[in-house]
Coordinates of N, CA and C in Angstrom, one line a residue:
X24 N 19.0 -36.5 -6.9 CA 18.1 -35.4 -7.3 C 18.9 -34.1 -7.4
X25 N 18.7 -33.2 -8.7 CA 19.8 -31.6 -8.8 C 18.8 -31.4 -8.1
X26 N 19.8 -30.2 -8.0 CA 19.2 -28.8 -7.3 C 17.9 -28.7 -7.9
X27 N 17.5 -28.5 -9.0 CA 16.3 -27.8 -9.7 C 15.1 -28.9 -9.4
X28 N 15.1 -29.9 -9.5 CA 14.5 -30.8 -9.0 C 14.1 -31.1 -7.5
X29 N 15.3 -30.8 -7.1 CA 14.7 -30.5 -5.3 C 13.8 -29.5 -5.7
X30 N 14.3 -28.2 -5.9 CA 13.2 -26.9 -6.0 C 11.8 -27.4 -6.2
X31 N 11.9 -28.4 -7.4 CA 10.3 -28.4 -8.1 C 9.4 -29.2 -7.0
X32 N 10.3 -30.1 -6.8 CA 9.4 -31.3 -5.6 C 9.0 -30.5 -4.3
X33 N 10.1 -29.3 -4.0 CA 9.6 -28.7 -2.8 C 8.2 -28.0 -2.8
X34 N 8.4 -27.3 -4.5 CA 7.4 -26.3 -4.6 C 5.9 -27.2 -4.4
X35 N 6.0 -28.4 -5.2 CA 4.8 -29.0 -4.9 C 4.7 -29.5 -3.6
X36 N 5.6 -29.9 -2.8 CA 5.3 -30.2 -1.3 C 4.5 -29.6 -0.9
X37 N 5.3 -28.2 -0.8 CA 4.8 -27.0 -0.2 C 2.9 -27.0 -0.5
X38 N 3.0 -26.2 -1.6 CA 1.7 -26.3 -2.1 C 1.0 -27.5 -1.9
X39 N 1.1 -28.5 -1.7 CA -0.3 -29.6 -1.0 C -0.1 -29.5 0.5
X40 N 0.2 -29.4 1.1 CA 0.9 -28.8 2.7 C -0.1 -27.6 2.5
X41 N -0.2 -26.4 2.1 CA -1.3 -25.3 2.1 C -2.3 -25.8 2.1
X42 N -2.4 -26.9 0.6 CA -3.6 -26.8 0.2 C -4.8 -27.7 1.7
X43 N -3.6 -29.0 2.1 CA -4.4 -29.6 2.8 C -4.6 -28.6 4.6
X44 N -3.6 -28.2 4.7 CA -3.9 -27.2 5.8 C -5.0 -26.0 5.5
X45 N -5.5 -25.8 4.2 CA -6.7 -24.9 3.9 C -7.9 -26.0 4.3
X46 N -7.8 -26.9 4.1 CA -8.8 -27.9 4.1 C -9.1 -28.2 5.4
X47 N -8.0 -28.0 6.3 CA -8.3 -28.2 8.0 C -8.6 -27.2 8.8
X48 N -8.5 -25.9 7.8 CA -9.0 -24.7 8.3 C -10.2 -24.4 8.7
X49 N -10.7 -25.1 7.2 CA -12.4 -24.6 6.9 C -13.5 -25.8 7.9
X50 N -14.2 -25.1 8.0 CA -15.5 -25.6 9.0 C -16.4 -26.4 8.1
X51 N -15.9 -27.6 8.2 CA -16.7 -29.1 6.9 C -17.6 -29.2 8.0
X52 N -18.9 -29.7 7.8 CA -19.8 -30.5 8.1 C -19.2 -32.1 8.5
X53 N -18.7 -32.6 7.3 CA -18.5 -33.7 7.3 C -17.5 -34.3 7.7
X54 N -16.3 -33.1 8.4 CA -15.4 -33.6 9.2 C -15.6 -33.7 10.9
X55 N -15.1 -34.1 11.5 CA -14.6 -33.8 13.2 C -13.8 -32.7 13.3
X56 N -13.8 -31.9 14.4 CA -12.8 -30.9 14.5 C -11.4 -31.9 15.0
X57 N -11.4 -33.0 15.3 CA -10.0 -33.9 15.3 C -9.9 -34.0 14.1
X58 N -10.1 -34.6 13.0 CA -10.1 -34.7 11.7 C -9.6 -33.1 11.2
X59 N -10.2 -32.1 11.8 CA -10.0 -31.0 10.9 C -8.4 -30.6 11.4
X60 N -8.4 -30.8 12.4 CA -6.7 -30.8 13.2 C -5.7 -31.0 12.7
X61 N -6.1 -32.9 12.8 CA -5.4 -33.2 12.1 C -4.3 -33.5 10.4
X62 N -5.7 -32.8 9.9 CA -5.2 -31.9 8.0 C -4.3 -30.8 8.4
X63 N -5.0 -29.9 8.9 CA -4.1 -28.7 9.3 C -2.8 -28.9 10.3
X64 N -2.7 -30.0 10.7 CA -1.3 -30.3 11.2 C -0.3 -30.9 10.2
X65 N -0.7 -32.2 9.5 CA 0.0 -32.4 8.2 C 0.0 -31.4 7.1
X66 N -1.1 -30.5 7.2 CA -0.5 -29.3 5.7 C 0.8 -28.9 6.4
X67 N 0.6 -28.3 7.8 CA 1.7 -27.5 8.2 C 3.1 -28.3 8.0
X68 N 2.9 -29.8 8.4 CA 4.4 -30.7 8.2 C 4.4 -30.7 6.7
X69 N 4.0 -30.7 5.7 CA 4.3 -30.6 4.5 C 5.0 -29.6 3.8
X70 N 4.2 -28.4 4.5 CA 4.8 -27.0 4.1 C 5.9 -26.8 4.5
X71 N 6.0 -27.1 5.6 CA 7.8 -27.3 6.8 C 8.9 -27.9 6.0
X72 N 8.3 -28.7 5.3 CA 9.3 -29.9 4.1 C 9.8 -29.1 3.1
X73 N 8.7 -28.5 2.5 CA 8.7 -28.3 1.1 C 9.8 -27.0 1.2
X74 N 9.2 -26.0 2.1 CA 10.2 -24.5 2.0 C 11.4 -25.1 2.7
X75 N 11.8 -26.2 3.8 CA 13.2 -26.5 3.8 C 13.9 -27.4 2.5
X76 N 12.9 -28.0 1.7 CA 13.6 -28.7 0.6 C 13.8 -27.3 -0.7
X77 N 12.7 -26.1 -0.7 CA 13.3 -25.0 -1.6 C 14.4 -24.5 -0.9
X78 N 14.7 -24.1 0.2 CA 15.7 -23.4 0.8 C 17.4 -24.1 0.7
X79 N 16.8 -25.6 0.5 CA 18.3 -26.7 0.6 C 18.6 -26.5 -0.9
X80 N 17.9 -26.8 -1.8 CA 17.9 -26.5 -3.3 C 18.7 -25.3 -3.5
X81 N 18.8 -24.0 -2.8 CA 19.8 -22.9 -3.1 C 21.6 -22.9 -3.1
X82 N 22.0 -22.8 -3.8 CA 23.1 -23.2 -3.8 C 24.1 -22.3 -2.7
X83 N 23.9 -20.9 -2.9 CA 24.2 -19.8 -1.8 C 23.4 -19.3 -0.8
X84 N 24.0 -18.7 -0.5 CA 23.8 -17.9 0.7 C 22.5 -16.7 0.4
X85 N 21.1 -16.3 -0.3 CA 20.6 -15.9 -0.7 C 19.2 -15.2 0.3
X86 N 18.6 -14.0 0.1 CA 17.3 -14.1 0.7 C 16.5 -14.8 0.6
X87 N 16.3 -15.6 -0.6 CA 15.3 -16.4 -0.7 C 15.4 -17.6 0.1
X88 N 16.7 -18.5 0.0 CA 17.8 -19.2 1.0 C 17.2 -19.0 2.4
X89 N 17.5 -18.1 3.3 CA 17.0 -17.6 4.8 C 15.3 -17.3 4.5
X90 N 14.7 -16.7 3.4 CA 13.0 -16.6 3.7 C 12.2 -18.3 3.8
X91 N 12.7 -19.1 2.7 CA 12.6 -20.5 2.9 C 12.4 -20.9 4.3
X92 N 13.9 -20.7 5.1 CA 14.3 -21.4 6.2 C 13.2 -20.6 7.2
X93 N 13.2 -19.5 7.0 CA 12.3 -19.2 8.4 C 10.6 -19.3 8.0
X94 N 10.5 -19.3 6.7 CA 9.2 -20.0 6.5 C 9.0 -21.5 7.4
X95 N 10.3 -22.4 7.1 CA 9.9 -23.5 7.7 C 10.2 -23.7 9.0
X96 N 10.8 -22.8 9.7 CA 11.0 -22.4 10.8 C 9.5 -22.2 11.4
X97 N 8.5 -21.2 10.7 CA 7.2 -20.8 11.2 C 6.3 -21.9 11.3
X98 N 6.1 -22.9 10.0 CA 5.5 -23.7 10.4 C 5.8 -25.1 11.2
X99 N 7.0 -24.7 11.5 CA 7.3 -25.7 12.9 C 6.6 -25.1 14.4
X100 N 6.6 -24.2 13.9 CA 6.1 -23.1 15.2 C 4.9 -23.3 15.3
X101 N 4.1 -23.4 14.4 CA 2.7 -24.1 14.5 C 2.5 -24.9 14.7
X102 N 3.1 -25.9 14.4 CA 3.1 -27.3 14.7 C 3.3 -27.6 16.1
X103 N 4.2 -26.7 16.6 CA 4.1 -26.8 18.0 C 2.7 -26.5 18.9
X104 N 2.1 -25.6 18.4 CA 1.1 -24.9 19.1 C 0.0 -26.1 19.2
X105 N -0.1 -26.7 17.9 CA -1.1 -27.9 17.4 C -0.9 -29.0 18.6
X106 N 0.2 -29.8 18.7 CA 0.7 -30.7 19.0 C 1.3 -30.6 20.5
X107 N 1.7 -29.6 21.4 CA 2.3 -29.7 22.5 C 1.4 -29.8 23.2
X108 N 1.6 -29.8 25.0 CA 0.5 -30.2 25.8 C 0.3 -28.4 26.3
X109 N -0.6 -27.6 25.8 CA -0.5 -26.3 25.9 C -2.1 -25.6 26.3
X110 N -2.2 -24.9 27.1 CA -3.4 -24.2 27.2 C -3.5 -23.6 25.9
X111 N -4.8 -23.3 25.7 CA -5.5 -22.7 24.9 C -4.7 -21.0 24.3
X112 N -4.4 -20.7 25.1 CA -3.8 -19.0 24.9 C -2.5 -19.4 24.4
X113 N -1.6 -20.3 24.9 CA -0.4 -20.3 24.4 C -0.4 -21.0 23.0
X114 N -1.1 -21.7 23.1 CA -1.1 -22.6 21.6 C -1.5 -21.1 20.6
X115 N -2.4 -20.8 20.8 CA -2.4 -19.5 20.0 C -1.9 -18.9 19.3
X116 N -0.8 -18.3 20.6 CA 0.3 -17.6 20.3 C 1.0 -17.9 19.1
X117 N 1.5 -19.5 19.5 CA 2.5 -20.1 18.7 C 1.8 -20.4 17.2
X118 N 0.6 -20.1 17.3 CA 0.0 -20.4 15.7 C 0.7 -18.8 15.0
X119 N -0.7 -17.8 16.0 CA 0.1 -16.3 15.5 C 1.4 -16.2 15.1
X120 N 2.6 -16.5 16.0 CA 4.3 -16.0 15.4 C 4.5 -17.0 14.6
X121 N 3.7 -18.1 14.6 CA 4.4 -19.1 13.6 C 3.9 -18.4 12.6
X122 N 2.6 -17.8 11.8 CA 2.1 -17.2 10.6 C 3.0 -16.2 10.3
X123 N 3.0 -15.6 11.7 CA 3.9 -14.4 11.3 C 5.2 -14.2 10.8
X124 N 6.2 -15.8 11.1 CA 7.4 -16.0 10.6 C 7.1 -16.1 9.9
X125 N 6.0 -17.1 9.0 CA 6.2 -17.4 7.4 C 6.0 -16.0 6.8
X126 N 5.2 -15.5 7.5 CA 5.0 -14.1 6.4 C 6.3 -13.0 6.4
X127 N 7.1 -13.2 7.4 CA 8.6 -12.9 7.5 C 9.4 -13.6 6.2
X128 N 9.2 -14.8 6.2 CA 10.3 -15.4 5.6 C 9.4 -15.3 4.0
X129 N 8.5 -15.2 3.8 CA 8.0 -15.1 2.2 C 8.4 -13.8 2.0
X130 N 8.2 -12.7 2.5 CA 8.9 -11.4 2.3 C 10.5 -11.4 1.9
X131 N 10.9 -12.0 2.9 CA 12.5 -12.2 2.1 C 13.0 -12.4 1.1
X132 N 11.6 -14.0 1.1 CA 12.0 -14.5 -0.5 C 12.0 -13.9 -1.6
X133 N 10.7 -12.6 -1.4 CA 10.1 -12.4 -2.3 C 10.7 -11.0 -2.8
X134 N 11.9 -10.9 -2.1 CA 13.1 -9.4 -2.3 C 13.5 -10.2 -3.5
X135 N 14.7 -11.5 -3.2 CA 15.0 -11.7 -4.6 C 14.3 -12.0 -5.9
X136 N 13.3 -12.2 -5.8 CA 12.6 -12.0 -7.0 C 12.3 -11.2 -7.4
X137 N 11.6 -10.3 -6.8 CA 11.8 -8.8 -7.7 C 12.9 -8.1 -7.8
X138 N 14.0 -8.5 -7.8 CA 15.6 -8.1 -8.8 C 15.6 -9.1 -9.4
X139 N 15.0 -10.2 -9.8 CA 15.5 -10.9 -11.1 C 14.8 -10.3 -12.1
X140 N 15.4 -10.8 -13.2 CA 14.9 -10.2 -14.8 C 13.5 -10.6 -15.1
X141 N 12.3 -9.9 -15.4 CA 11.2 -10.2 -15.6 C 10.9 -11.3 -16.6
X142 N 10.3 -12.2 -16.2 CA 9.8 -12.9 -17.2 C 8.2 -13.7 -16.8
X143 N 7.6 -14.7 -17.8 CA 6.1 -15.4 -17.3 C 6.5 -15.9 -16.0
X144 N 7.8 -16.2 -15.5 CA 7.7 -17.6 -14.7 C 8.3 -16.4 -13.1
X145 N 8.6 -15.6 -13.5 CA 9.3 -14.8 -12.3 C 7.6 -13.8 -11.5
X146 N 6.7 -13.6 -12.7 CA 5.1 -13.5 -12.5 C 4.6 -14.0 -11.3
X147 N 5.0 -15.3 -11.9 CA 4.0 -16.7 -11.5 C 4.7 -16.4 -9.6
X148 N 6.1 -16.1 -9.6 CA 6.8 -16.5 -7.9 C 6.4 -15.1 -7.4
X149 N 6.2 -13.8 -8.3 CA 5.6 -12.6 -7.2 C 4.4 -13.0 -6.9
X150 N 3.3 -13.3 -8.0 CA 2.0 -13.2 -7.7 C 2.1 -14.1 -6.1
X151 N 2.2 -15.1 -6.5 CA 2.0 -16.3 -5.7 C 2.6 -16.1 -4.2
X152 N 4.3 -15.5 -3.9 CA 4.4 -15.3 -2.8 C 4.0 -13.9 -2.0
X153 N 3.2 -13.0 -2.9 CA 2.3 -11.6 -2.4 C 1.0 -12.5 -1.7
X154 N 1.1 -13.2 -2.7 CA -0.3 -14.1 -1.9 C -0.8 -14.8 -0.2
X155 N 0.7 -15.8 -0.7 CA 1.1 -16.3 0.6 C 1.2 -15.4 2.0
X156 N 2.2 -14.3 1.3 CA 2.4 -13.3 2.6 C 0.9 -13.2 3.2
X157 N -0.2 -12.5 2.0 CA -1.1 -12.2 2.7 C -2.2 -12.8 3.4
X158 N -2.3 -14.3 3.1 CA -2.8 -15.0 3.4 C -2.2 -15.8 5.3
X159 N -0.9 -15.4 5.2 CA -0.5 -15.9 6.7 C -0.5 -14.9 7.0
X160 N -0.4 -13.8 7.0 CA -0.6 -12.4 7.6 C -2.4 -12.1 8.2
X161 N -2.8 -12.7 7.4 CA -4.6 -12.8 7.9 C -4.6 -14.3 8.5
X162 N -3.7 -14.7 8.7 CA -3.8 -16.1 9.5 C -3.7 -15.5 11.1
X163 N -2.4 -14.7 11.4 CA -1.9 -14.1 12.4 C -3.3 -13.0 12.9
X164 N -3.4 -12.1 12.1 CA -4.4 -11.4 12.4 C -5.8 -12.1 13.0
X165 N -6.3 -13.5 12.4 CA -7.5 -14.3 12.8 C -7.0 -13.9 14.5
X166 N -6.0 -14.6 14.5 CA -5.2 -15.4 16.0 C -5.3 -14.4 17.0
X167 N -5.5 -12.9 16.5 CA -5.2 -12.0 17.4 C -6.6 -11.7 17.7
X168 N -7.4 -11.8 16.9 CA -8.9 -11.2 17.1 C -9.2 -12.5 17.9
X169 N -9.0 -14.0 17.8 CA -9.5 -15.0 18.9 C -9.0 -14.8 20.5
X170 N -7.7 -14.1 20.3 CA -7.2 -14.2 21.2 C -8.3 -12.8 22.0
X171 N -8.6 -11.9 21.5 CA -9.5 -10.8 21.9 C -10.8 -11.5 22.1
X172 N -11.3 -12.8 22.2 CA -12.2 -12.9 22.3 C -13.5 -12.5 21.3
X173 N -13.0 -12.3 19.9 CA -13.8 -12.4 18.8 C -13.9 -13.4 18.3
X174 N -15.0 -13.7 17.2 CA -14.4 -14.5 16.0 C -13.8 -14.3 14.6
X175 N -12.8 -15.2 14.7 CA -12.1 -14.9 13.4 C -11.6 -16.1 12.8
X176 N -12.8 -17.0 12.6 CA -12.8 -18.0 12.0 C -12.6 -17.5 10.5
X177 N -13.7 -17.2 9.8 CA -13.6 -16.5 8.8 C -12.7 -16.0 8.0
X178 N -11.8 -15.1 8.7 CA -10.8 -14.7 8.5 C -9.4 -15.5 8.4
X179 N -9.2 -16.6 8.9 CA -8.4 -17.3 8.9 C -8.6 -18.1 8.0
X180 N -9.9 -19.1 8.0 CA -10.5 -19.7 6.9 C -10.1 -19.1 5.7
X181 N -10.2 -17.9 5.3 CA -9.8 -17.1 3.8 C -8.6 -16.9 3.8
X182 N -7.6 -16.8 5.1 CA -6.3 -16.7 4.8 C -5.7 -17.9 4.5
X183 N -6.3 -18.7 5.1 CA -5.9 -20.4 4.3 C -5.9 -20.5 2.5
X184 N -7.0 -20.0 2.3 CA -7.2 -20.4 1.1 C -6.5 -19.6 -0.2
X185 N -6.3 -18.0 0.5 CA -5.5 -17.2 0.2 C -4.0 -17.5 0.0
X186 N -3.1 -18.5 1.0 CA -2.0 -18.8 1.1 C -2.0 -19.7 0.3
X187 N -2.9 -21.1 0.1 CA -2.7 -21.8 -0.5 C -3.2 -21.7 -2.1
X188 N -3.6 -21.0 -2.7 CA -3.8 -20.5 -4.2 C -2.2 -19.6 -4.3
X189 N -1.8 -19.0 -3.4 CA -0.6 -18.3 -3.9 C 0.3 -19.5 -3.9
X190 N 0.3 -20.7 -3.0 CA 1.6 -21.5 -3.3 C 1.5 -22.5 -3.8
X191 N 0.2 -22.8 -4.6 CA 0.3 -23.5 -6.4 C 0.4 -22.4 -7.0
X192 N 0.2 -21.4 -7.6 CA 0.7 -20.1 -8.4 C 2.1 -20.3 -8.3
X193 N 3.0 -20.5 -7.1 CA 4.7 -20.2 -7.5 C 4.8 -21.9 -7.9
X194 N 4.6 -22.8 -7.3 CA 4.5 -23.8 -7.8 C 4.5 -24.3 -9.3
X195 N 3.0 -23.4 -10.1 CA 3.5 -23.3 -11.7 C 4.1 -22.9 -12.0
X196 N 5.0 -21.5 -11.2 CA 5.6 -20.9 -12.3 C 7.2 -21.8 -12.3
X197 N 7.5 -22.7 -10.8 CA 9.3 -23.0 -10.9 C 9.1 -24.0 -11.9
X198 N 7.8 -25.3 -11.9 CA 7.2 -25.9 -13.0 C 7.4 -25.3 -14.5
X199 N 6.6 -24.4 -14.7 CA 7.4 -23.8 -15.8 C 9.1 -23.4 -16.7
X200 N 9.3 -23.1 -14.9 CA 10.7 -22.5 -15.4 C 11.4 -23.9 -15.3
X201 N 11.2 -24.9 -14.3 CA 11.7 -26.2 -15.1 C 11.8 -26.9 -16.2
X202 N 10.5 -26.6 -16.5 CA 10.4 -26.6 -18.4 C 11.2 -26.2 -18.9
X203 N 11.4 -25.0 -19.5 CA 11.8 -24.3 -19.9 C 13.0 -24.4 -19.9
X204 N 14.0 -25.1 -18.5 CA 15.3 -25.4 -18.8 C 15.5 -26.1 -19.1
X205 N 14.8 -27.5 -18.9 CA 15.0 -28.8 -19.3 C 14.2 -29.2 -20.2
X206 N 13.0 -29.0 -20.9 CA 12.3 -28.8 -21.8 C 11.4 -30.0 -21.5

């Protein structure tokens, strides 16, 4: 597999990894809250894949290179919170700083993109990773308001679905730009 090919396969990793971690977010009738866990634990291992298989795809040393890596760094961090033997407050936590790394590490990415040359496909990786940020940034925020003893189902619920529409958005656009080089 080239490089550009890792990219594309990560991009879609990534992106069904949101999409099914949106899906473990939201408050289904027709799931179990085990069931709903367990989506939102495989989006997170998906997403962990896909931004380490974008990040491996780089050939240098780049911000987007390190925002990848600590993207998948965050949702390892979640995955911990999900899966360790952890009280209730600590698991939390580890959801919070895990969101909060990805939205660290999509920030970085999303420096080198706005210095490349404008085009449809460079669109498709702002929109999409403004998105992402804001969507685990309201993920982190949910975590803080539960942690205060509110609810912020809601709010996380939307930041799911928020993160995951921004990461099929960059998804078309590297799709695109694969096109476009390989036709």
């Amino acid at each position: 597999m080239d490089r550009k090919q890792k990219e594309l396969f990560g991009a879609w990793v990534q992106a069904s990894g949101t999409t099914l971690a949106a899906i473990g977010s939201t408050p289904l009738k027709n799931f179990s809250e085990s069931q709903l866990t367990s989506l939102n634990l495989w989006g997170n291992e998906l997403q962990a894949l896909g931004n380490a298989l974008i990040a491996d795809s780089e050939e240098r040393f780049t911000l987007e290179k390190i925002g990848n890596q600590i993207q998948s760094a965050g949702n390892i961090t979640v995955i911990a919170g999900i899966i360790l033997p952890l009280d209730d407050v600590t698991g939390q936590e580890l959801d919070i700083k895990g969101n909060l790394m990805q939205a660290v590490g999509g920030t970085a990415a999303l420096k080198d993109t706005l210095t490349e040359e404008r085009s449809v496909e460079s669109l498709y990786n702002i929109y999409g990773g403004l998105l992402q940020i804001i969507g685990n940034s309201m993920h982190a925020i949910a975590g803080i308001i539960v942690l205060q003893g509110r609810e912020g189902g809601n709010i996380n619920t939307s930041g799911s679905w928020i993160q995951a529409a921004g990461s099929v958005i960059q998804a078309i656009g590297t799709t695109k730009d694969y096109s476009d080089e390989y036709g």
